[in-house]
Amino acid sequence: MFHQHSAPAAAAGDLLDAYRPGDAFLAAPSGAILGQGTVATAQRLEDVGDLLARGTADSPAGPVAIGAIPFDTASPGRLVVPATVRTAPPLAECGLSGRVQRPLPGPWDRLPVPEPAEHAAGVERVRTLLARGAGDHGPAKIVLARSLRLRGPGPVDVGRLLGNLAWRDPGAYTFAADLPAAASAPRTLVGASPELLVAKRGGRAFSNPLAGSAPRSADPDQDRFSAAELLRSAKDRHEHAVVVEAVTEALRPYCRTLEVPEPELARTPTLWHLSTSVTGELRDPETPSPVLAAALHPTPAVCGTPTGAARAAIAETEPFDRGFYTGAVGYTDARGDGEWIVSIRCADVAGDTLGLFAGGGIVGDSDPDAELAETSAKLRTLLLALGVEPPDAGPQH
Ligand SMILES: C=C(O[C@H]1C=CC=C(C(=O)O)[C@@H]1O)C(=O)O
């Protein structure tokens, strides 16, 4: 039996200031939450409901669990019931504009894994696999990722990095989640994702699959052109449709109705994406958000389709373990209301090192050079927030 203290905060900026390594922070367009201290933990989404039922809280919604699950559903996650939970209105309402970005001190050693040319060769290999499997229950889409390892002159200041990410894009899902440490050093997943895996509020479920991307440009005409091209691109619309179909099929057993509008454009400071906002009315309004997240994860936005074949191709092709990249980060209360975010545009931080990751969906007509450019733009979310790359004159929002 445990008890969780809850308190409102005036502004999400206060929660950012209060964040310390080991805490859990998530800022979403619906509001921000900070968890501090630990009274209970679980390793799997499926166990969170029972865990929360064993405690009480100051809040009428009961205790809250916050945390992360990895890409590989067979590996343990870290889901924490914090001793204290503080909530605040969304970051975008709290006026972070009075602050400045505080670059993290360098110099930084960079190690791409694999080398960019090797990633491009991997895209070619995956295209061959896709061609071979076409029409034969083989994979139809595979998300291939690459990694960039950075080592700085001292322990990475995760709080500062989190503040910079929030400042750069207050509309993103900005998060820091404590991870199971490999050695004695604390480990944190920190990032600013544009993608909602699933949210559940009362009797409704929401998902916002993204897939199909184009790098933004500093030239406004070129930027508008890239966005319009993306919206028209048959290749990107196919890549996107595969994800929307999988998301609606995974939600359908839980929903009485599902609204699936046409894709539209969504933007981050570095990329355009095709985006579909799916809304469902739940058959059972008490279906908990972790159950929905477990049913959806991993979507073809991060893995591919069919899931098993895509997962096998990823394991064969990517020369690193994804860990918590392309997993999910989120929270739920004891009533099951909560939000789970696709953990992309993030870094796995331990001591003086960061593992950055970026991937892209590969279909039959993907171009290896375009995939390199796209993953470079995705890596820039973290590189800009670190101050490793100077802020450019390009679009910021
Ligand atoms: C896998 C990532 O992005 C996914 C989300 C949006 C667009 C994507 C794409 O166009 O390929 C990816 O599916 C990543 O950022 O590492």
mmCIF file of C-alpha atoms and ligand atoms in Angstrom:
data_model
loop_
_atom_site.group_PDB
_atom_site.id
_atom_site.type_symbol
_atom_site.label_atom_id
_atom_site.label_comp_id
_atom_site.label_asym_id
_atom_site.label_seq_id
_atom_site.Cartn_x
_atom_site.Cartn_y
_atom_site.Cartn_z
ATOM 1 C CA MET A 1 0.000 0.000 0.000
ATOM 2 C CA PHE A 2 1.354 3.444 -0.899
ATOM 3 C CA HIS A 3 0.124 7.010 -1.007
ATOM 4 C CA GLN A 4 0.962 9.534 -3.732
ATOM 5 C CA HIS A 5 0.986 13.255 -3.054
ATOM 6 C CA SER A 6 -0.287 15.489 -5.847
ATOM 7 C CA ALA A 7 -0.017 19.226 -6.243
ATOM 8 C CA PRO A 8 -0.742 21.670 -9.038
ATOM 9 C CA ALA A 9 2.014 23.991 -10.263
ATOM 10 C CA ALA A 10 1.454 27.464 -11.682
ATOM 11 C CA ALA A 11 3.316 26.861 -14.933
ATOM 12 C CA ALA A 12 5.045 24.108 -16.874
ATOM 13 C CA GLY A 13 8.211 26.216 -16.694
ATOM 14 C CA ASP A 14 8.229 25.716 -12.888
ATOM 15 C CA LEU A 15 8.146 21.950 -13.450
ATOM 16 C CA LEU A 16 11.062 22.209 -15.881
ATOM 17 C CA ASP A 17 13.031 24.169 -13.264
ATOM 18 C CA ALA A 18 12.200 21.559 -10.601
ATOM 19 C CA TYR A 19 13.246 18.585 -12.795
ATOM 20 C CA ARG A 20 16.221 16.567 -11.488
ATOM 21 C CA PRO A 21 17.781 13.412 -13.043
ATOM 22 C CA GLY A 22 15.795 10.396 -11.811
ATOM 23 C CA ASP A 23 12.479 12.319 -12.098
ATOM 24 C CA ALA A 24 9.921 11.809 -14.860
ATOM 25 C CA PHE A 25 8.703 14.776 -16.951
ATOM 26 C CA LEU A 26 6.251 14.965 -19.819
ATOM 27 C CA ALA A 27 4.891 18.100 -21.461
ATOM 28 C CA ALA A 28 2.040 17.510 -23.916
ATOM 29 C CA PRO A 29 -0.282 19.963 -25.678
ATOM 30 C CA SER A 30 -2.869 18.930 -23.000
ATOM 31 C CA GLY A 31 -0.652 19.786 -19.989
ATOM 32 C CA ALA A 32 2.600 19.010 -18.210
ATOM 33 C CA ILE A 33 3.428 16.529 -15.456
ATOM 34 C CA LEU A 34 6.459 15.981 -13.209
ATOM 35 C CA GLY A 35 6.906 12.896 -11.032
ATOM 36 C CA GLN A 36 9.468 12.879 -8.218
ATOM 37 C CA GLY A 37 10.518 10.034 -5.909
ATOM 38 C CA THR A 38 9.411 6.410 -6.286
ATOM 39 C CA VAL A 39 6.856 4.452 -4.267
ATOM 40 C CA ALA A 40 6.311 1.522 -6.657
ATOM 41 C CA THR A 41 7.493 0.290 -10.067
ATOM 42 C CA ALA A 42 6.380 -2.039 -12.882
ATOM 43 C CA GLN A 43 8.194 -3.329 -15.962
ATOM 44 C CA ARG A 44 5.250 -3.895 -18.308
ATOM 45 C CA LEU A 45 2.284 -1.782 -19.402
ATOM 46 C CA GLU A 46 0.019 -4.745 -18.613
ATOM 47 C CA ASP A 47 0.971 -4.587 -14.897
ATOM 48 C CA VAL A 48 0.333 -0.875 -14.329
ATOM 49 C CA GLY A 49 -3.435 -1.140 -13.625
ATOM 50 C CA ASP A 50 -2.976 -3.648 -10.765
ATOM 51 C CA LEU A 51 -0.078 -1.626 -9.385
ATOM 52 C CA LEU A 52 -2.119 1.598 -9.229
ATOM 53 C CA ALA A 53 -5.057 -0.222 -7.590
ATOM 54 C CA ARG A 54 -2.795 -0.970 -4.596
ATOM 55 C CA GLY A 55 -2.363 2.694 -3.597
ATOM 56 C CA THR A 56 -4.138 5.936 -2.828
ATOM 57 C CA ALA A 57 -3.509 9.541 -3.847
ATOM 58 C CA ASP A 58 -4.494 13.092 -3.006
ATOM 59 C CA SER A 59 -5.950 13.351 -6.515
ATOM 60 C CA PRO A 60 -9.549 12.115 -7.133
ATOM 61 C CA ALA A 61 -8.231 10.308 -10.262
ATOM 62 C CA GLY A 62 -6.075 8.135 -7.980
ATOM 63 C CA PRO A 63 -2.339 7.560 -8.261
ATOM 64 C CA VAL A 64 -0.438 8.115 -11.505
ATOM 65 C CA ALA A 65 2.316 5.990 -13.100
ATOM 66 C CA ILE A 66 4.853 7.549 -15.502
ATOM 67 C CA GLY A 67 7.607 5.926 -17.527
ATOM 68 C CA ALA A 68 8.965 4.306 -20.648
ATOM 69 C CA ILE A 69 8.811 1.006 -22.484
ATOM 70 C CA PRO A 70 11.417 -0.140 -25.030
ATOM 71 C CA PHE A 71 11.000 -0.956 -28.734
ATOM 72 C CA ASP A 72 11.389 -4.671 -27.993
ATOM 73 C CA THR A 73 8.217 -5.706 -26.174
ATOM 74 C CA ALA A 74 10.040 -8.689 -24.619
ATOM 75 C CA SER A 75 12.452 -6.378 -22.748
ATOM 76 C CA PRO A 76 11.541 -4.726 -19.435
ATOM 77 C CA GLY A 77 10.343 -1.146 -19.264
ATOM 78 C CA ARG A 78 10.566 1.257 -16.371
ATOM 79 C CA LEU A 79 7.167 2.483 -15.178
ATOM 80 C CA VAL A 80 7.253 4.398 -11.906
ATOM 81 C CA VAL A 81 4.612 5.443 -9.397
ATOM 82 C CA PRO A 82 6.196 8.668 -8.143
ATOM 83 C CA ALA A 83 5.910 9.750 -4.503
ATOM 84 C CA THR A 84 4.821 13.215 -5.659
ATOM 85 C CA VAL A 85 3.145 14.302 -8.871
ATOM 86 C CA ARG A 86 2.820 17.922 -9.950
ATOM 87 C CA THR A 87 0.771 19.022 -12.954
ATOM 88 C CA ALA A 88 0.622 22.309 -14.875
ATOM 89 C CA PRO A 89 -1.058 23.853 -17.941
ATOM 90 C CA PRO A 90 0.631 23.230 -21.320
ATOM 91 C CA LEU A 91 4.114 24.588 -22.015
ATOM 92 C CA ALA A 92 2.807 26.628 -24.931
ATOM 93 C CA GLU A 93 0.694 28.657 -22.444
ATOM 94 C CA CYS A 94 3.459 29.425 -19.979
ATOM 95 C CA GLY A 95 5.558 31.878 -21.940
ATOM 96 C CA LEU A 96 8.987 30.248 -22.224
ATOM 97 C CA SER A 97 9.871 33.092 -24.585
ATOM 98 C CA GLY A 98 11.459 35.025 -21.693
ATOM 99 C CA ARG A 99 14.106 32.292 -21.483
ATOM 100 C CA VAL A 100 17.119 31.631 -23.690
ATOM 101 C CA GLN A 101 18.668 28.446 -25.015
ATOM 102 C CA ARG A 102 21.652 27.436 -22.869
ATOM 103 C CA PRO A 103 24.014 25.298 -25.035
ATOM 104 C CA LEU A 104 25.664 22.347 -23.316
ATOM 105 C CA PRO A 105 29.438 22.650 -23.033
ATOM 106 C CA GLY A 106 31.513 20.795 -25.667
ATOM 107 C CA PRO A 107 33.668 19.729 -27.386
ATOM 108 C CA TRP A 108 31.785 16.618 -28.524
ATOM 109 C CA ASP A 109 33.236 13.447 -30.049
ATOM 110 C CA ARG A 110 30.859 12.081 -32.691
ATOM 111 C CA LEU A 111 30.591 8.456 -33.746
ATOM 112 C CA PRO A 112 27.944 7.591 -36.358
ATOM 113 C CA VAL A 113 26.689 3.980 -36.084
ATOM 114 C CA PRO A 114 26.604 2.940 -38.858
ATOM 115 C CA GLU A 115 28.554 5.386 -41.052
ATOM 116 C CA PRO A 116 26.130 7.344 -43.301
ATOM 117 C CA ALA A 117 27.249 5.424 -46.429
ATOM 118 C CA GLU A 118 26.575 2.140 -44.638
ATOM 119 C CA HIS A 119 23.070 3.349 -43.706
ATOM 120 C CA ALA A 120 22.415 4.168 -47.371
ATOM 121 C CA ALA A 121 23.626 0.638 -48.274
ATOM 122 C CA GLY A 122 21.225 -0.707 -45.613
ATOM 123 C CA VAL A 123 18.352 1.152 -47.293
ATOM 124 C CA GLU A 124 19.288 -0.580 -50.583
ATOM 125 C CA ARG A 125 19.371 -3.991 -48.876
ATOM 126 C CA VAL A 126 15.967 -3.347 -47.330
ATOM 127 C CA ARG A 127 14.571 -2.336 -50.718
ATOM 128 C CA THR A 128 15.775 -5.673 -52.126
ATOM 129 C CA LEU A 129 14.019 -7.480 -49.257
ATOM 130 C CA LEU A 130 10.839 -5.539 -49.955
ATOM 131 C CA ALA A 131 11.004 -6.358 -53.667
ATOM 132 C CA ARG A 132 11.592 -10.056 -52.909
ATOM 133 C CA GLY A 133 8.725 -10.198 -50.402
ATOM 134 C CA ALA A 134 6.177 -8.283 -52.476
ATOM 135 C CA GLY A 135 2.917 -10.223 -52.754
ATOM 136 C CA ASP A 136 4.407 -13.113 -50.774
ATOM 137 C CA HIS A 137 3.565 -12.120 -47.157
ATOM 138 C CA GLY A 138 7.062 -10.607 -46.946
ATOM 139 C CA PRO A 139 7.546 -7.151 -45.460
ATOM 140 C CA ALA A 140 5.832 -4.238 -47.269
ATOM 141 C CA LYS A 141 7.454 -1.482 -45.196
ATOM 142 C CA ILE A 142 10.480 -1.481 -42.901
ATOM 143 C CA VAL A 143 11.616 1.394 -40.684
ATOM 144 C CA LEU A 144 15.405 1.567 -40.730
ATOM 145 C CA ALA A 145 17.244 3.688 -38.165
ATOM 146 C CA ARG A 146 20.765 4.955 -37.559
ATOM 147 C CA SER A 147 22.458 6.252 -34.472
ATOM 148 C CA LEU A 148 24.907 8.999 -33.557
ATOM 149 C CA ARG A 149 26.936 8.582 -30.371
ATOM 150 C CA LEU A 150 28.197 11.752 -28.737
ATOM 151 C CA ARG A 151 30.685 12.013 -25.872
ATOM 152 C CA GLY A 152 31.143 15.321 -24.079
ATOM 153 C CA PRO A 153 33.712 16.665 -21.635
ATOM 154 C CA GLY A 154 31.651 15.785 -18.522
ATOM 155 C CA PRO A 155 28.297 14.492 -17.282
ATOM 156 C CA VAL A 156 25.476 15.625 -19.586
ATOM 157 C CA ASP A 157 23.199 18.205 -17.937
ATOM 158 C CA VAL A 158 19.865 16.500 -18.722
ATOM 159 C CA GLY A 159 17.789 19.278 -17.113
ATOM 160 C CA ARG A 160 19.391 21.883 -19.345
ATOM 161 C CA LEU A 161 18.885 19.713 -22.448
ATOM 162 C CA LEU A 162 15.224 19.182 -21.489
ATOM 163 C CA GLY A 163 14.748 22.936 -21.026
ATOM 164 C CA ASN A 164 16.304 23.635 -24.432
ATOM 165 C CA LEU A 165 14.052 21.075 -26.151
ATOM 166 C CA ALA A 166 10.969 22.616 -24.509
ATOM 167 C CA TRP A 167 12.074 26.123 -25.442
ATOM 168 C CA ARG A 168 12.744 25.187 -29.063
ATOM 169 C CA ASP A 169 9.344 23.520 -29.597
ATOM 170 C CA PRO A 170 6.739 24.160 -26.845
ATOM 171 C CA GLY A 171 4.100 22.328 -28.928
ATOM 172 C CA ALA A 172 6.018 18.998 -28.953
ATOM 173 C CA TYR A 173 5.686 16.099 -26.528
ATOM 174 C CA THR A 174 8.830 16.863 -24.507
ATOM 175 C CA PHE A 175 9.944 14.209 -22.069
ATOM 176 C CA ALA A 176 12.593 12.898 -19.710
ATOM 177 C CA ALA A 177 12.194 9.369 -18.369
ATOM 178 C CA ASP A 178 14.460 7.556 -15.952
ATOM 179 C CA LEU A 179 15.682 4.275 -17.505
ATOM 180 C CA PRO A 180 17.011 1.050 -15.989
ATOM 181 C CA ALA A 181 20.730 1.819 -15.514
ATOM 182 C CA ALA A 182 23.282 -0.570 -17.038
ATOM 183 C CA ALA A 183 25.945 0.276 -14.440
ATOM 184 C CA SER A 184 25.695 2.600 -11.457
ATOM 185 C CA ALA A 185 25.339 5.793 -13.572
ATOM 186 C CA PRO A 186 21.747 7.056 -13.970
ATOM 187 C CA ARG A 187 20.329 6.772 -17.471
ATOM 188 C CA THR A 188 17.647 9.008 -18.995
ATOM 189 C CA LEU A 189 15.619 9.043 -22.202
ATOM 190 C CA VAL A 190 15.155 12.676 -23.168
ATOM 191 C CA GLY A 191 13.462 14.005 -26.280
ATOM 192 C CA ALA A 192 10.807 16.059 -28.057
ATOM 193 C CA SER A 193 8.532 13.802 -30.108
ATOM 194 C CA PRO A 194 5.828 14.990 -32.487
ATOM 195 C CA GLU A 195 3.925 11.659 -32.415
ATOM 196 C CA LEU A 196 1.062 10.590 -30.128
ATOM 197 C CA LEU A 197 0.767 6.795 -29.885
ATOM 198 C CA VAL A 198 -2.504 6.997 -27.953
ATOM 199 C CA ALA A 199 -4.357 9.154 -25.456
ATOM 200 C CA LYS A 200 -7.463 8.143 -23.533
ATOM 201 C CA ARG A 201 -9.731 10.694 -21.893
ATOM 202 C CA GLY A 202 -13.038 9.493 -20.495
ATOM 203 C CA GLY A 203 -14.770 7.436 -23.152
ATOM 204 C CA ARG A 204 -12.592 8.577 -26.070
ATOM 205 C CA ALA A 205 -9.302 7.421 -27.559
ATOM 206 C CA PHE A 206 -7.004 9.517 -29.748
ATOM 207 C CA SER A 207 -4.009 8.602 -31.882
ATOM 208 C CA ASN A 208 -1.916 10.751 -34.192
ATOM 209 C CA PRO A 209 0.159 8.537 -36.491
ATOM 210 C CA LEU A 210 2.879 10.322 -38.457
ATOM 211 C CA ALA A 211 4.752 8.865 -41.436
ATOM 212 C CA GLY A 212 6.059 10.391 -44.631
ATOM 213 C CA SER A 213 8.494 13.247 -44.052
ATOM 214 C CA ALA A 214 10.357 16.075 -45.765
ATOM 215 C CA PRO A 215 13.167 18.180 -44.250
ATOM 216 C CA ARG A 216 12.243 21.856 -43.669
ATOM 217 C CA SER A 217 14.138 24.608 -45.491
ATOM 218 C CA ALA A 218 15.406 28.028 -44.365
ATOM 219 C CA ASP A 219 14.039 29.473 -47.614
ATOM 220 C CA PRO A 220 10.261 30.075 -47.090
ATOM 221 C CA ASP A 221 9.417 29.395 -50.762
ATOM 222 C CA GLN A 222 11.384 26.144 -50.786
ATOM 223 C CA ASP A 223 9.838 25.209 -47.410
ATOM 224 C CA ARG A 224 6.282 25.697 -48.736
ATOM 225 C CA PHE A 225 7.203 23.788 -51.904
ATOM 226 C CA SER A 226 8.588 20.828 -49.882
ATOM 227 C CA ALA A 227 5.365 20.710 -47.823
ATOM 228 C CA ALA A 228 3.137 20.766 -50.911
ATOM 229 C CA GLU A 229 5.277 18.064 -52.600
ATOM 230 C CA LEU A 230 5.035 15.865 -49.496
ATOM 231 C CA LEU A 231 1.243 16.143 -49.441
ATOM 232 C CA ARG A 232 1.130 15.067 -53.108
ATOM 233 C CA SER A 233 3.809 12.366 -52.981
ATOM 234 C CA ALA A 234 2.369 8.916 -53.819
ATOM 235 C CA LYS A 235 5.354 7.230 -52.119
ATOM 236 C CA ASP A 236 4.871 9.162 -48.849
ATOM 237 C CA ARG A 237 1.078 8.768 -48.880
ATOM 238 C CA HIS A 238 1.557 5.012 -49.223
ATOM 239 C CA GLU A 239 4.110 4.973 -46.372
ATOM 240 C CA HIS A 240 1.581 6.933 -44.277
ATOM 241 C CA ALA A 241 -1.485 4.855 -45.226
ATOM 242 C CA VAL A 242 0.226 1.677 -44.000
ATOM 243 C CA VAL A 243 0.548 3.228 -40.517
ATOM 244 C CA VAL A 244 -2.996 4.640 -40.399
ATOM 245 C CA GLU A 245 -4.413 1.271 -41.410
ATOM 246 C CA ALA A 246 -2.482 -0.572 -38.694
ATOM 247 C CA VAL A 247 -3.503 1.995 -36.053
ATOM 248 C CA THR A 248 -7.200 1.821 -36.960
ATOM 249 C CA GLU A 249 -7.115 -2.002 -37.067
ATOM 250 C CA ALA A 250 -5.473 -2.116 -33.610
ATOM 251 C CA LEU A 251 -8.014 0.353 -32.149
ATOM 252 C CA ARG A 252 -11.101 -1.119 -33.832
ATOM 253 C CA PRO A 253 -11.714 -3.953 -31.296
ATOM 254 C CA TYR A 254 -11.796 -1.332 -28.518
ATOM 255 C CA CYS A 255 -13.900 1.310 -30.290
ATOM 256 C CA ARG A 256 -17.597 1.635 -31.209
ATOM 257 C CA THR A 257 -16.822 4.368 -33.729
ATOM 258 C CA LEU A 258 -13.604 5.549 -35.359
ATOM 259 C CA GLU A 259 -13.087 8.819 -37.206
ATOM 260 C CA VAL A 260 -10.203 8.697 -39.679
ATOM 261 C CA PRO A 261 -9.897 11.934 -41.675
ATOM 262 C CA GLU A 262 -7.620 12.490 -44.684
ATOM 263 C CA PRO A 263 -3.913 13.058 -43.907
ATOM 264 C CA GLU A 264 -2.746 16.622 -43.397
ATOM 265 C CA LEU A 265 0.606 18.320 -42.839
ATOM 266 C CA ALA A 266 2.222 18.586 -39.409
ATOM 267 C CA ARG A 267 5.490 20.422 -38.766
ATOM 268 C CA THR A 268 8.332 20.372 -36.285
ATOM 269 C CA PRO A 269 11.186 22.906 -36.353
ATOM 270 C CA THR A 270 13.153 20.569 -38.664
ATOM 271 C CA LEU A 271 10.599 18.460 -40.592
ATOM 272 C CA TRP A 272 7.257 18.278 -42.334
ATOM 273 C CA HIS A 273 5.225 15.120 -41.721
ATOM 274 C CA LEU A 274 2.045 13.583 -43.044
ATOM 275 C CA SER A 275 -0.301 13.333 -40.067
ATOM 276 C CA THR A 276 -3.708 11.781 -39.371
ATOM 277 C CA SER A 277 -5.666 12.515 -36.174
ATOM 278 C CA VAL A 278 -7.688 9.386 -35.369
ATOM 279 C CA THR A 279 -10.514 9.630 -32.800
ATOM 280 C CA GLY A 280 -12.483 6.693 -31.393
ATOM 281 C CA GLU A 281 -15.395 6.270 -29.027
ATOM 282 C CA LEU A 282 -14.512 3.397 -26.695
ATOM 283 C CA ARG A 283 -16.905 0.439 -26.371
ATOM 284 C CA ASP A 284 -15.865 0.257 -22.709
ATOM 285 C CA PRO A 285 -15.057 3.779 -21.467
ATOM 286 C CA GLU A 286 -12.914 2.219 -18.729
ATOM 287 C CA THR A 287 -10.409 0.654 -21.164
ATOM 288 C CA PRO A 288 -7.109 1.831 -19.632
ATOM 289 C CA SER A 289 -4.639 3.804 -21.741
ATOM 290 C CA PRO A 290 -1.769 1.301 -21.091
ATOM 291 C CA VAL A 291 -3.929 -1.458 -22.634
ATOM 292 C CA LEU A 292 -4.458 0.672 -25.744
ATOM 293 C CA ALA A 293 -0.753 1.547 -25.902
ATOM 294 C CA ALA A 294 0.223 -2.143 -25.651
ATOM 295 C CA ALA A 295 -2.256 -2.995 -28.447
ATOM 296 C CA LEU A 296 -0.773 -0.343 -30.748
ATOM 297 C CA HIS A 297 2.962 -0.642 -30.069
ATOM 298 C CA PRO A 298 5.000 -0.912 -32.259
ATOM 299 C CA THR A 299 3.129 0.750 -35.136
ATOM 300 C CA PRO A 300 4.558 0.675 -38.682
ATOM 301 C CA ALA A 301 5.709 4.289 -38.052
ATOM 302 C CA VAL A 302 8.630 2.791 -36.105
ATOM 303 C CA CYS A 303 8.759 -0.897 -37.115
ATOM 304 C CA GLY A 304 7.045 -1.741 -40.390
ATOM 305 C CA THR A 305 4.484 -4.164 -41.726
ATOM 306 C CA PRO A 306 3.826 -7.003 -41.170
ATOM 307 C CA THR A 307 5.307 -6.426 -37.703
ATOM 308 C CA GLY A 308 7.140 -9.767 -37.325
ATOM 309 C CA ALA A 309 8.867 -9.671 -40.720
ATOM 310 C CA ALA A 310 9.794 -5.998 -40.292
ATOM 311 C CA ARG A 311 11.182 -6.626 -36.810
ATOM 312 C CA ALA A 312 13.364 -9.469 -38.155
ATOM 313 C CA ALA A 313 14.690 -7.265 -40.990
ATOM 314 C CA ILE A 314 15.522 -4.503 -38.487
ATOM 315 C CA ALA A 315 17.403 -6.953 -36.235
ATOM 316 C CA GLU A 316 19.406 -8.187 -39.251
ATOM 317 C CA THR A 317 20.198 -4.752 -40.678
ATOM 318 C CA GLU A 318 20.659 -2.234 -37.828
ATOM 319 C CA PRO A 319 24.090 -2.607 -36.148
ATOM 320 C CA PHE A 320 22.865 -1.440 -32.706
ATOM 321 C CA ASP A 321 20.203 -2.139 -30.107
ATOM 322 C CA ARG A 322 17.381 0.421 -30.239
ATOM 323 C CA GLY A 323 16.750 0.143 -26.498
ATOM 324 C CA PHE A 324 14.071 2.708 -25.587
ATOM 325 C CA TYR A 325 14.231 4.587 -28.924
ATOM 326 C CA THR A 326 10.972 3.831 -30.832
ATOM 327 C CA GLY A 327 9.342 2.593 -27.624
ATOM 328 C CA ALA A 328 6.793 4.725 -25.813
ATOM 329 C CA VAL A 329 6.853 7.248 -22.974
ATOM 330 C CA GLY A 330 3.745 8.256 -21.072
ATOM 331 C CA TYR A 331 1.579 8.270 -18.004
ATOM 332 C CA THR A 332 -1.747 6.938 -16.785
ATOM 333 C CA ASP A 333 -3.934 7.637 -13.770
ATOM 334 C CA ALA A 334 -5.796 4.944 -11.825
ATOM 335 C CA ARG A 335 -8.932 5.524 -13.972
ATOM 336 C CA GLY A 336 -6.886 4.659 -17.072
ATOM 337 C CA ASP A 337 -6.838 8.179 -18.500
ATOM 338 C CA GLY A 338 -3.412 9.054 -19.880
ATOM 339 C CA GLU A 339 -1.150 9.654 -22.857
ATOM 340 C CA TRP A 340 1.564 7.546 -24.489
ATOM 341 C CA ILE A 341 4.034 9.130 -26.886
ATOM 342 C CA VAL A 342 6.141 7.420 -29.572
ATOM 343 C CA SER A 343 9.714 7.841 -28.289
ATOM 344 C CA ILE A 344 11.441 9.338 -31.314
ATOM 345 C CA ARG A 345 13.595 12.516 -31.653
ATOM 346 C CA CYS A 346 15.271 11.464 -28.436
ATOM 347 C CA ALA A 347 18.592 10.592 -26.828
ATOM 348 C CA ASP A 348 19.567 7.886 -24.371
ATOM 349 C CA VAL A 349 21.826 9.730 -21.919
ATOM 350 C CA ALA A 350 24.221 8.109 -19.445
ATOM 351 C CA GLY A 351 27.108 9.971 -17.822
ATOM 352 C CA ASP A 352 29.050 11.906 -20.473
ATOM 353 C CA THR A 353 27.508 10.101 -23.488
ATOM 354 C CA LEU A 354 24.343 10.427 -25.536
ATOM 355 C CA GLY A 355 22.951 7.964 -28.061
ATOM 356 C CA LEU A 356 20.902 9.831 -30.655
ATOM 357 C CA PHE A 357 18.683 7.916 -33.077
ATOM 358 C CA ALA A 358 16.695 8.615 -36.234
ATOM 359 C CA GLY A 359 14.861 6.338 -38.622
ATOM 360 C CA GLY A 360 12.690 6.453 -41.673
ATOM 361 C CA GLY A 361 10.082 4.234 -43.267
ATOM 362 C CA ILE A 362 11.430 2.370 -46.308
ATOM 363 C CA VAL A 363 9.062 1.286 -49.072
ATOM 364 C CA GLY A 364 9.809 -0.044 -52.565
ATOM 365 C CA ASP A 365 10.543 3.356 -54.118
ATOM 366 C CA SER A 366 12.528 4.936 -51.250
ATOM 367 C CA ASP A 367 15.727 6.731 -52.254
ATOM 368 C CA PRO A 368 18.847 6.075 -50.088
ATOM 369 C CA ASP A 369 20.138 9.671 -50.378
ATOM 370 C CA ALA A 370 16.739 11.111 -49.461
ATOM 371 C CA GLU A 371 16.629 8.758 -46.454
ATOM 372 C CA LEU A 372 20.040 10.050 -45.314
ATOM 373 C CA ALA A 373 18.830 13.656 -45.587
ATOM 374 C CA GLU A 374 15.616 12.813 -43.721
ATOM 375 C CA THR A 375 17.396 11.055 -40.843
ATOM 376 C CA SER A 376 19.893 13.964 -40.651
ATOM 377 C CA ALA A 377 16.966 16.381 -40.241
ATOM 378 C CA LYS A 378 15.514 14.120 -37.540
ATOM 379 C CA LEU A 379 18.847 14.051 -35.652
ATOM 380 C CA ARG A 380 18.889 17.866 -35.677
ATOM 381 C CA THR A 381 16.089 18.015 -33.057
ATOM 382 C CA LEU A 382 18.636 16.917 -30.446
ATOM 383 C CA LEU A 383 21.746 18.433 -32.040
ATOM 384 C CA LEU A 384 20.174 21.903 -32.049
ATOM 385 C CA ALA A 385 18.942 21.557 -28.453
ATOM 386 C CA LEU A 386 22.426 20.481 -27.343
ATOM 387 C CA GLY A 387 23.976 23.433 -29.152
ATOM 388 C CA VAL A 388 26.223 20.988 -31.051
ATOM 389 C CA GLU A 389 24.960 22.570 -34.268
ATOM 390 C CA PRO A 390 24.471 26.331 -34.288
ATOM 391 C CA PRO A 391 20.868 27.508 -34.530
ATOM 392 C CA ASP A 392 20.364 28.186 -38.236
ATOM 393 C CA ALA A 393 18.237 30.847 -39.850
ATOM 394 C CA GLY A 394 15.711 28.181 -40.837
ATOM 395 C CA PRO A 395 12.130 27.812 -39.714
ATOM 396 C CA GLN A 396 11.802 27.160 -36.001
ATOM 397 C CA HIS A 397 8.192 26.063 -35.729
HETATM 398 C C1 LIG B 1 11.212 6.758 -36.895
HETATM 399 C C2 LIG B 1 11.152 8.083 -36.841
HETATM 400 O O1 LIG B 1 10.120 8.811 -37.352
HETATM 401 C C3 LIG B 1 8.869 8.193 -37.710
HETATM 402 C C4 LIG B 1 7.835 9.210 -37.434
HETATM 403 C C5 LIG B 1 7.459 10.142 -38.369
HETATM 404 C C6 LIG B 1 7.864 9.981 -39.705
HETATM 405 C C7 LIG B 1 8.571 8.895 -40.100
HETATM 406 C C8 LIG B 1 8.957 8.714 -41.541
HETATM 407 O O2 LIG B 1 8.558 9.539 -42.383
HETATM 408 O O3 LIG B 1 9.657 7.760 -41.858
HETATM 409 C C9 LIG B 1 8.890 7.793 -39.178
HETATM 410 O O4 LIG B 1 7.926 6.804 -39.403
HETATM 411 C C10 LIG B 1 12.228 8.878 -36.223
HETATM 412 O O5 LIG B 1 12.055 10.099 -36.086
HETATM 413 O O6 LIG B 1 13.248 8.306 -35.822
#
